[in-house]
Amino acid sequence: QVQLVESGGGLVQAGGSLRLSCVASGGTFITMGWYRQAPGKERELVAAVQTSGTTTYADSVKGRFTVSRDNAENTVYLQMNSLKSEDTAVYYCNARRWYDRNEYWGQGTQVTVSS
């Protein structure tokens, strides 16, 4: 049984910082990352990191967000700096399990940036 448990969302002023965490259980995960969905918009990739450490970022967050992972703890982090109002969304943890390549989602955590 795979579970992804997120924490760290909340309300922050524009220009502030937040750090999201996601602990995964139930397997080994080749890719871990974060997506977000704002009201009325489609879910989009924010950032992802492979077991090797290779990272991918959406253009809109490059230079402001940093994704990292602790493979031993099956945990992925998203450090978000210089937050903008357009970063307001529900952020979802995502992980792809190694042996069956299935994709799993967390329950989502709200990030609200006030301007």
JSON list of C-alpha atoms in Angstrom, two decimals, residues 40-78:
[
{"chain": "A", "resi": 40, "resn": "GLY", "atom": "CA", "xyz": [-9.93, 26.84, -12.78]},
{"chain": "A", "resi": 41, "resn": "LYS", "atom": "CA", "xyz": [-6.59, 25.61, -14.09]},
{"chain": "A", "resi": 42, "resn": "GLU", "atom": "CA", "xyz": [-5.13, 22.24, -14.98]},
{"chain": "A", "resi": 43, "resn": "ARG", "atom": "CA", "xyz": [-2.70, 20.46, -12.73]},
{"chain": "A", "resi": 44, "resn": "GLU", "atom": "CA", "xyz": [0.88, 21.29, -13.73]},
{"chain": "A", "resi": 45, "resn": "LEU", "atom": "CA", "xyz": [4.34, 20.02, -12.92]},
{"chain": "A", "resi": 46, "resn": "VAL", "atom": "CA", "xyz": [6.25, 22.27, -10.53]},
{"chain": "A", "resi": 47, "resn": "ALA", "atom": "CA", "xyz": [9.43, 20.28, -9.95]},
{"chain": "A", "resi": 48, "resn": "ALA", "atom": "CA", "xyz": [10.63, 16.70, -9.85]},
{"chain": "A", "resi": 49, "resn": "VAL", "atom": "CA", "xyz": [13.78, 14.85, -8.84]},
{"chain": "A", "resi": 50, "resn": "GLN", "atom": "CA", "xyz": [15.02, 11.42, -9.86]},
{"chain": "A", "resi": 51, "resn": "THR", "atom": "CA", "xyz": [16.85, 8.95, -7.66]},
{"chain": "A", "resi": 52, "resn": "SER", "atom": "CA", "xyz": [20.05, 10.08, -9.39]},
{"chain": "A", "resi": 53, "resn": "GLY", "atom": "CA", "xyz": [19.45, 13.66, -8.31]},
{"chain": "A", "resi": 54, "resn": "THR", "atom": "CA", "xyz": [18.50, 14.95, -11.75]},
{"chain": "A", "resi": 55, "resn": "THR", "atom": "CA", "xyz": [15.91, 17.70, -11.40]},
{"chain": "A", "resi": 56, "resn": "THR", "atom": "CA", "xyz": [13.22, 19.22, -13.60]},
{"chain": "A", "resi": 57, "resn": "TYR", "atom": "CA", "xyz": [11.51, 22.57, -13.01]},
{"chain": "A", "resi": 58, "resn": "ALA", "atom": "CA", "xyz": [8.66, 24.49, -14.51]},
{"chain": "A", "resi": 59, "resn": "ASP", "atom": "CA", "xyz": [9.97, 27.70, -16.12]},
{"chain": "A", "resi": 60, "resn": "SER", "atom": "CA", "xyz": [7.77, 29.76, -13.81]},
{"chain": "A", "resi": 61, "resn": "VAL", "atom": "CA", "xyz": [9.59, 28.56, -10.68]},
{"chain": "A", "resi": 62, "resn": "LYS", "atom": "CA", "xyz": [13.19, 28.29, -11.87]},
{"chain": "A", "resi": 63, "resn": "GLY", "atom": "CA", "xyz": [15.52, 30.23, -9.62]},
{"chain": "A", "resi": 64, "resn": "ARG", "atom": "CA", "xyz": [12.92, 30.47, -6.84]},
{"chain": "A", "resi": 65, "resn": "PHE", "atom": "CA", "xyz": [12.04, 26.87, -5.96]},
{"chain": "A", "resi": 66, "resn": "THR", "atom": "CA", "xyz": [14.36, 24.00, -5.12]},
{"chain": "A", "resi": 67, "resn": "VAL", "atom": "CA", "xyz": [13.35, 20.34, -5.09]},
{"chain": "A", "resi": 68, "resn": "SER", "atom": "CA", "xyz": [15.40, 17.78, -3.19]},
{"chain": "A", "resi": 69, "resn": "ARG", "atom": "CA", "xyz": [15.00, 14.29, -1.83]},
{"chain": "A", "resi": 70, "resn": "ASP", "atom": "CA", "xyz": [16.31, 12.01, 0.86]},
{"chain": "A", "resi": 71, "resn": "ASN", "atom": "CA", "xyz": [16.38, 8.56, -0.72]},
{"chain": "A", "resi": 72, "resn": "ALA", "atom": "CA", "xyz": [16.99, 6.78, 2.56]},
{"chain": "A", "resi": 73, "resn": "GLU", "atom": "CA", "xyz": [13.86, 8.36, 4.04]},
{"chain": "A", "resi": 74, "resn": "ASN", "atom": "CA", "xyz": [11.77, 8.30, 0.83]},
{"chain": "A", "resi": 75, "resn": "THR", "atom": "CA", "xyz": [11.12, 12.00, 1.36]},
{"chain": "A", "resi": 76, "resn": "VAL", "atom": "CA", "xyz": [10.91, 14.81, -1.15]},
{"chain": "A", "resi": 77, "resn": "TYR", "atom": "CA", "xyz": [11.08, 18.50, -0.30]},
{"chain": "A", "resi": 78, "resn": "LEU", "atom": "CA", "xyz": [10.13, 21.68, -2.10]}
]
